[in-house]
Each structure stands twice: as C-alpha cells, then as structure tokens.
Short mmCIF file of C-alpha atoms in Angstrom, two decimals:
data_model
loop_
_atom_site.label_atom_id
_atom_site.label_comp_id
_atom_site.label_asym_id
_atom_site.label_seq_id
_atom_site.Cartn_x
_atom_site.Cartn_y
_atom_site.Cartn_z
CA UNK A 1130 5.65 -52.84 11.59
CA UNK A 1131 4.35 -49.65 10.53
CA UNK A 1132 6.38 -49.02 7.06
CA UNK A 1133 6.42 -45.36 4.95
CA UNK A 1134 7.61 -45.34 1.68
CA UNK A 1135 9.34 -42.15 0.16
CA UNK A 1136 10.05 -41.84 -3.46
CA UNK A 1137 12.13 -40.73 -5.47
CA UNK A 1138 15.08 -41.20 -3.00
CA UNK A 1139 17.34 -38.98 -4.76
CA UNK A 1140 16.34 -36.36 -7.81
CA UNK A 1141 18.38 -33.69 -9.57
CA UNK A 1142 16.44 -30.83 -11.41
CA UNK A 1143 17.04 -28.05 -13.56
CA UNK A 1144 16.10 -24.24 -11.81
CA UNK A 1145 12.75 -23.40 -12.81
CA UNK A 1146 11.08 -26.51 -13.02
CA UNK A 1147 9.02 -28.57 -10.66
CA UNK A 1148 9.63 -31.78 -8.63
CA UNK A 1149 7.19 -34.25 -6.75
CA UNK A 1150 7.64 -35.84 -3.93
CA UNK A 1151 5.54 -38.90 -2.80
CA UNK A 1152 4.82 -40.47 0.71
CA UNK A 1153 2.77 -43.45 1.02
CA UNK A 1154 2.02 -45.49 4.21
CA UNK A 1155 1.63 -49.12 3.06
CA UNK A 1156 0.06 -50.67 5.85
CA UNK A 1157 -1.71 -48.44 7.60
CA UNK A 1158 -3.86 -45.30 7.04
CA UNK A 1159 -2.16 -42.21 8.15
CA UNK A 1160 -5.01 -39.37 9.05
CA UNK A 1161 -1.92 -36.77 9.07
CA UNK A 1162 1.34 -36.79 7.63
CA UNK A 1163 4.10 -34.36 8.03
CA UNK A 1164 6.69 -33.02 5.63
CA UNK A 1165 10.50 -31.96 7.45
CA UNK A 1166 13.06 -30.45 5.74
CA UNK A 1167 16.75 -31.18 6.99
CA UNK A 1168 19.76 -28.67 5.99
CA UNK A 1169 23.15 -30.89 5.94
CA UNK A 1170 24.31 -31.64 9.74
CA UNK A 1171 21.21 -30.49 11.30
CA UNK A 1172 18.00 -31.35 12.71
CA UNK A 1173 14.75 -31.88 11.03
CA UNK A 1174 12.24 -28.70 10.59
CA UNK A 1175 8.72 -28.89 10.29
CA UNK A 1176 7.49 -27.48 6.90
CA UNK A 1177 3.73 -28.41 7.24
CA UNK A 1178 1.13 -30.94 8.31
CA UNK A 1179 -1.57 -32.40 6.21
CA UNK A 1180 -4.90 -34.01 7.17
CA UNK A 1181 -6.46 -36.37 4.78
CA UNK A 1182 -8.74 -34.50 2.95
CA UNK A 1183 -8.21 -30.83 4.25
CA UNK A 1184 -5.43 -28.01 3.13
CA UNK A 1185 -2.02 -28.31 4.98
CA UNK A 1186 -1.03 -26.25 7.68
CA UNK A 1187 2.48 -24.84 6.81
CA UNK A 1188 4.83 -23.60 9.36
CA UNK A 1189 5.85 -20.30 9.73
CA UNK A 1190 8.29 -18.98 7.21
CA UNK A 1191 7.19 -21.93 4.66
CA UNK A 1192 5.99 -20.70 1.19
CA UNK A 1193 2.62 -22.58 0.84
CA UNK A 1194 2.61 -21.72 -3.27
CA UNK A 1195 6.35 -22.92 -3.82
CA UNK A 1196 5.78 -26.07 -1.40
CA UNK A 1197 2.37 -27.71 -2.47
CA UNK A 1198 1.13 -30.40 -0.33
CA UNK A 1199 -1.91 -32.53 -1.22
CA UNK A 1200 -3.25 -35.13 1.09
CA UNK A 1201 -5.83 -36.93 -1.05
CA UNK A 1202 -5.92 -40.49 0.58
CA UNK A 1203 -5.50 -41.65 3.64
CA UNK A 1204 -2.22 -43.65 2.11
CA UNK A 1205 -0.32 -41.13 -0.32
CA UNK A 1206 0.62 -37.19 -0.04
CA UNK A 1207 2.82 -35.40 -2.27
CA UNK A 1208 5.14 -32.59 -1.77
CA UNK A 1209 5.70 -30.43 -5.15
CA UNK A 1210 8.36 -28.06 -5.28
CA UNK A 1211 7.48 -25.75 -7.82
CA UNK A 1212 9.57 -23.48 -9.85
CA UNK A 1213 12.85 -24.75 -7.71
CA UNK A 1214 15.86 -22.75 -7.31
CA UNK A 1215 19.60 -24.23 -6.25
CA UNK A 1216 18.55 -22.90 -2.21
CA UNK A 1217 15.21 -25.34 -2.73
CA UNK A 1218 18.31 -28.26 -2.64
CA UNK A 1219 18.00 -29.79 1.14
CA UNK A 1220 16.94 -33.39 2.18
CA UNK A 1221 13.38 -33.71 2.45
CA UNK A 1222 11.46 -36.64 4.68
CA UNK A 1223 8.11 -37.35 5.30
CA UNK A 1224 6.24 -39.15 8.06
CA UNK A 1225 2.80 -40.43 8.80
CA UNK A 1226 0.91 -40.75 12.16
CA UNK A 1227 -2.02 -43.31 12.30
CA UNK A 1228 -5.10 -42.85 13.24
CA UNK A 1229 -4.45 -44.68 16.87
CA UNK A 1230 -1.73 -41.44 16.82
CA UNK A 1231 0.82 -40.79 19.18
CA UNK A 1232 1.12 -44.24 21.12
CA UNK A 1233 2.30 -45.87 18.28
CA UNK A 1234 4.89 -42.92 17.30
CA UNK A 1235 5.54 -41.68 13.93
CA UNK A 1236 7.02 -43.50 11.11
CA UNK A 1237 9.21 -41.92 8.80
CA UNK A 1238 10.23 -42.20 5.33
CA UNK A 1239 13.85 -42.67 3.94
CA UNK A 1240 14.06 -39.37 2.48
CA UNK A 1241 14.56 -37.69 -1.06
CA UNK A 1242 18.09 -35.60 -1.74
CA UNK A 1243 16.62 -32.94 -4.02
CA UNK A 1244 19.62 -31.28 -5.89
CA UNK A 1245 18.61 -28.21 -7.85
CA UNK A 1246 21.40 -27.08 -10.60
CA UNK B 350 5.41 -24.28 24.18
CA UNK B 351 7.74 -27.58 24.05
CA UNK B 352 11.50 -28.01 22.92
CA UNK B 353 14.35 -30.69 23.54
CA UNK B 354 18.03 -30.15 24.17
CA UNK B 355 20.53 -32.51 23.46
CA UNK B 356 23.80 -31.81 24.68
CA UNK B 357 26.76 -32.59 22.66
CA UNK B 358 26.45 -32.42 18.92
CA UNK B 359 29.05 -35.00 18.93
CA UNK B 360 30.14 -37.82 21.10
CA UNK B 361 32.82 -40.56 20.51
CA UNK B 362 33.27 -43.78 22.60
CA UNK B 363 35.32 -47.07 22.16
CA UNK B 364 33.69 -50.15 20.69
CA UNK B 365 32.56 -51.83 23.94
CA UNK B 366 32.20 -48.93 25.83
CA UNK B 367 28.99 -47.28 27.60
CA UNK B 368 26.66 -44.92 25.09
CA UNK B 369 25.09 -42.19 26.93
CA UNK B 370 23.57 -39.06 24.72
CA UNK B 371 21.81 -36.84 26.91
CA UNK B 372 18.39 -35.22 26.17
CA UNK B 373 16.60 -32.63 28.11
CA UNK B 374 12.86 -31.50 27.40
CA UNK B 375 10.95 -28.40 27.97
CA UNK B 376 7.08 -28.87 28.16
CA UNK B 377 4.16 -27.36 30.41
CA UNK B 378 2.28 -30.43 29.73
CA UNK B 379 2.96 -34.12 30.53
CA UNK B 380 5.03 -34.87 27.29
CA UNK B 381 5.94 -38.00 25.20
CA UNK B 382 9.36 -38.35 23.89
CA UNK B 383 11.33 -40.24 21.63
CA UNK B 384 14.76 -41.51 20.43
CA UNK B 385 15.39 -41.60 16.37
CA UNK B 386 18.11 -42.84 14.60
CA UNK B 387 19.45 -41.56 11.30
CA UNK B 388 21.76 -43.43 9.07
CA UNK B 389 23.20 -41.38 6.01
CA UNK B 390 20.92 -40.18 3.51
CA UNK B 391 18.33 -42.18 5.06
CA UNK B 392 15.08 -41.54 7.23
CA UNK B 393 14.41 -41.47 10.94
CA UNK B 394 13.92 -44.79 12.54
CA UNK B 395 12.36 -45.15 16.01
CA UNK B 396 14.34 -46.41 18.82
CA UNK B 397 12.22 -46.15 21.69
CA UNK B 398 9.64 -44.03 23.20
CA UNK B 399 8.25 -43.07 26.09
CA UNK B 400 4.22 -42.02 26.54
CA UNK B 401 3.62 -42.17 30.29
CA UNK B 402 3.97 -45.90 31.14
CA UNK B 403 6.95 -47.27 32.48
CA UNK B 404 9.88 -44.87 32.92
CA UNK B 405 12.47 -47.03 31.99
CA UNK B 406 12.10 -47.82 28.37
CA UNK B 407 13.89 -50.28 26.41
CA UNK B 408 14.12 -50.00 22.74
CA UNK B 409 15.66 -51.67 20.02
CA UNK B 410 19.34 -52.47 19.18
CA UNK B 411 20.19 -52.75 23.15
CA UNK B 412 19.35 -48.84 23.66
CA UNK B 413 17.59 -47.97 26.59
CA UNK B 414 16.32 -44.40 28.07
CA UNK B 415 14.59 -43.09 31.40
CA UNK B 416 12.04 -40.96 31.85
CA UNK B 417 13.03 -38.65 34.84
CA UNK B 418 10.61 -36.13 35.56
CA UNK B 419 12.55 -34.33 38.50
CA UNK B 420 15.19 -33.37 35.81
CA UNK B 421 13.26 -33.05 32.93
CA UNK B 422 15.38 -35.57 31.25
CA UNK B 423 15.37 -38.50 28.89
CA UNK B 424 19.09 -39.60 28.51
CA UNK B 425 19.52 -42.54 26.03
CA UNK B 426 22.21 -45.33 27.00
CA UNK B 427 23.49 -48.51 25.85
CA UNK B 428 25.78 -50.56 28.06
CA UNK B 429 28.23 -51.73 25.17
CA UNK B 430 28.80 -49.58 22.00
CA UNK B 431 29.02 -51.35 18.69
CA UNK B 432 30.49 -50.10 15.25
CA UNK B 433 27.13 -50.22 13.67
CA UNK B 434 25.97 -47.94 16.42
CA UNK B 435 27.74 -44.81 14.49
CA UNK B 436 24.96 -42.57 13.47
CA UNK B 437 22.97 -39.51 14.10
CA UNK B 438 20.74 -39.37 17.23
CA UNK B 439 17.41 -37.55 17.41
CA UNK B 440 15.57 -36.65 20.63
CA UNK B 441 11.66 -35.55 20.02
CA UNK B 442 9.23 -34.20 22.37
CA UNK B 443 5.65 -34.55 21.32
CA UNK B 444 2.58 -33.08 23.67
CA UNK B 445 -1.44 -32.97 22.34
CA UNK B 446 -1.00 -28.97 22.96
CA UNK B 447 1.63 -28.64 19.84
CA UNK B 448 0.17 -31.68 18.46
CA UNK B 449 3.22 -32.31 16.60
CA UNK B 450 6.90 -33.53 17.18
CA UNK B 451 9.83 -30.94 17.94
CA UNK B 452 13.34 -32.38 17.33
CA UNK B 453 16.63 -31.66 19.29
CA UNK B 454 19.85 -30.54 17.29
CA UNK B 455 21.03 -33.94 17.23
CA UNK B 456 24.11 -35.86 18.28
CA UNK B 457 26.30 -37.69 16.39
CA UNK B 458 27.57 -40.92 17.26
CA UNK B 459 31.02 -41.84 16.51
CA UNK B 460 32.31 -45.49 17.87
CA UNK B 461 36.25 -45.70 17.65
CA UNK B 462 38.26 -49.11 17.43
#
C-alpha cells in the first residue's frame, strides 16, 4: 500500500531558529501534498496544499512567510517553520494524494512533534 | 461548503461490546466519506472509505460504516470492541468542489475490561 514517510518524528528547537520537516511518498507519486496542524486533543487543521512544481495554497489565517512549503518533486514536500516561537509548538502531519486521487484516499505521515523552547 | 459533525467527543465501551461512533455530514454535492484512526503521537490510518459504490463499507480491523443519504450519516461500527481499538477516530468528508478533506472534531474511544 501507499506509504508516506515524515521526518523527523520529534524535534526540539530554540526560539528564533528554523525547523524543516520532510514528507516523502515512498511508493507512489504524490501530485498533491497537504500539511496539517493538530493541537492537543483537537482535530486536524489544514494549513496548506502544495502541488508539485507550483506555489502552495495556504488556508486563511496561516502565515505563508512563517510556514514555508516546498514541493520540488513528486515524492517530496517540506515544511519549514521559520523563526519559531513557543506558540508554534504543535503536532504537524503531512498527507499525500496520488495522481489517481480520491478513490485511493489520502495517505498520512506519522507526524512531527515540534517543541519550541 | 462541506462539514462533518461527530457526536460525542468521548465514547467508552466494554471489551466485547458494540462500538458505534457517529458521523453526520453536510455537503451540497455527492461526498466521499472517510474514517481514520489515530493512535497517540502518530499520523492517521485509513479505516475505510465511501466513494459512491456500495453504501455499506467494510474496513480494516473489523470496522464497517454505512452511508445513509437520507440521514446524511456515515456512522462507524464494530460488533465487538477490543482493547487495541482504544484510539482517536476522525470522520472526514471530501468533495470535488472543495478539493480537500474536512475533518470532524474526533471521538476518543475508550475500551474497558
């Protein structure tokens, strides 16, 4: 089945630094990747949608300059949290959708727990 | 616009008892519907999906769900709960209009001895 690898699973960084999270589709080409943020005991909030080779589309209220998304290839998307602050601490999850789209569902990565100190 | 409502943020059942997690959707166009399970500090795993074929959908781990258009529901059931079923469950809806998944607020399932 489709597998999405997300790395790192856990990261702690200092305030003001930047952190990069990678999301890779291992056995399929992901034309579209999605980045979610999940607060404790809450649902997933879609942050942005990225299509390979084009700029990401951000949801309302998400700062594009703070959460940089790059989808340079059909198997890799990255989320960079720039100038991180403690309020950016959260669980970030990526998901990928193959070209054949919705009938095969979305495949999710295992998530990244970001802690900013 | 599309949305999903999950009734009950927390459900507790005894091991061996029926599991019923409720999900109602709102959509102006025919939807695709999904149930995902999330274990602590992990991503989401697809349990099952409805994509306009059979209205009764069977998924992994003995779960199934029935799409009822008249009730705009897609409730998740399992005849006999197991301790390993304890997790967070999310219902989600997708339409071509929105081109994205919209999640419900989740239901935490607790299974007791």
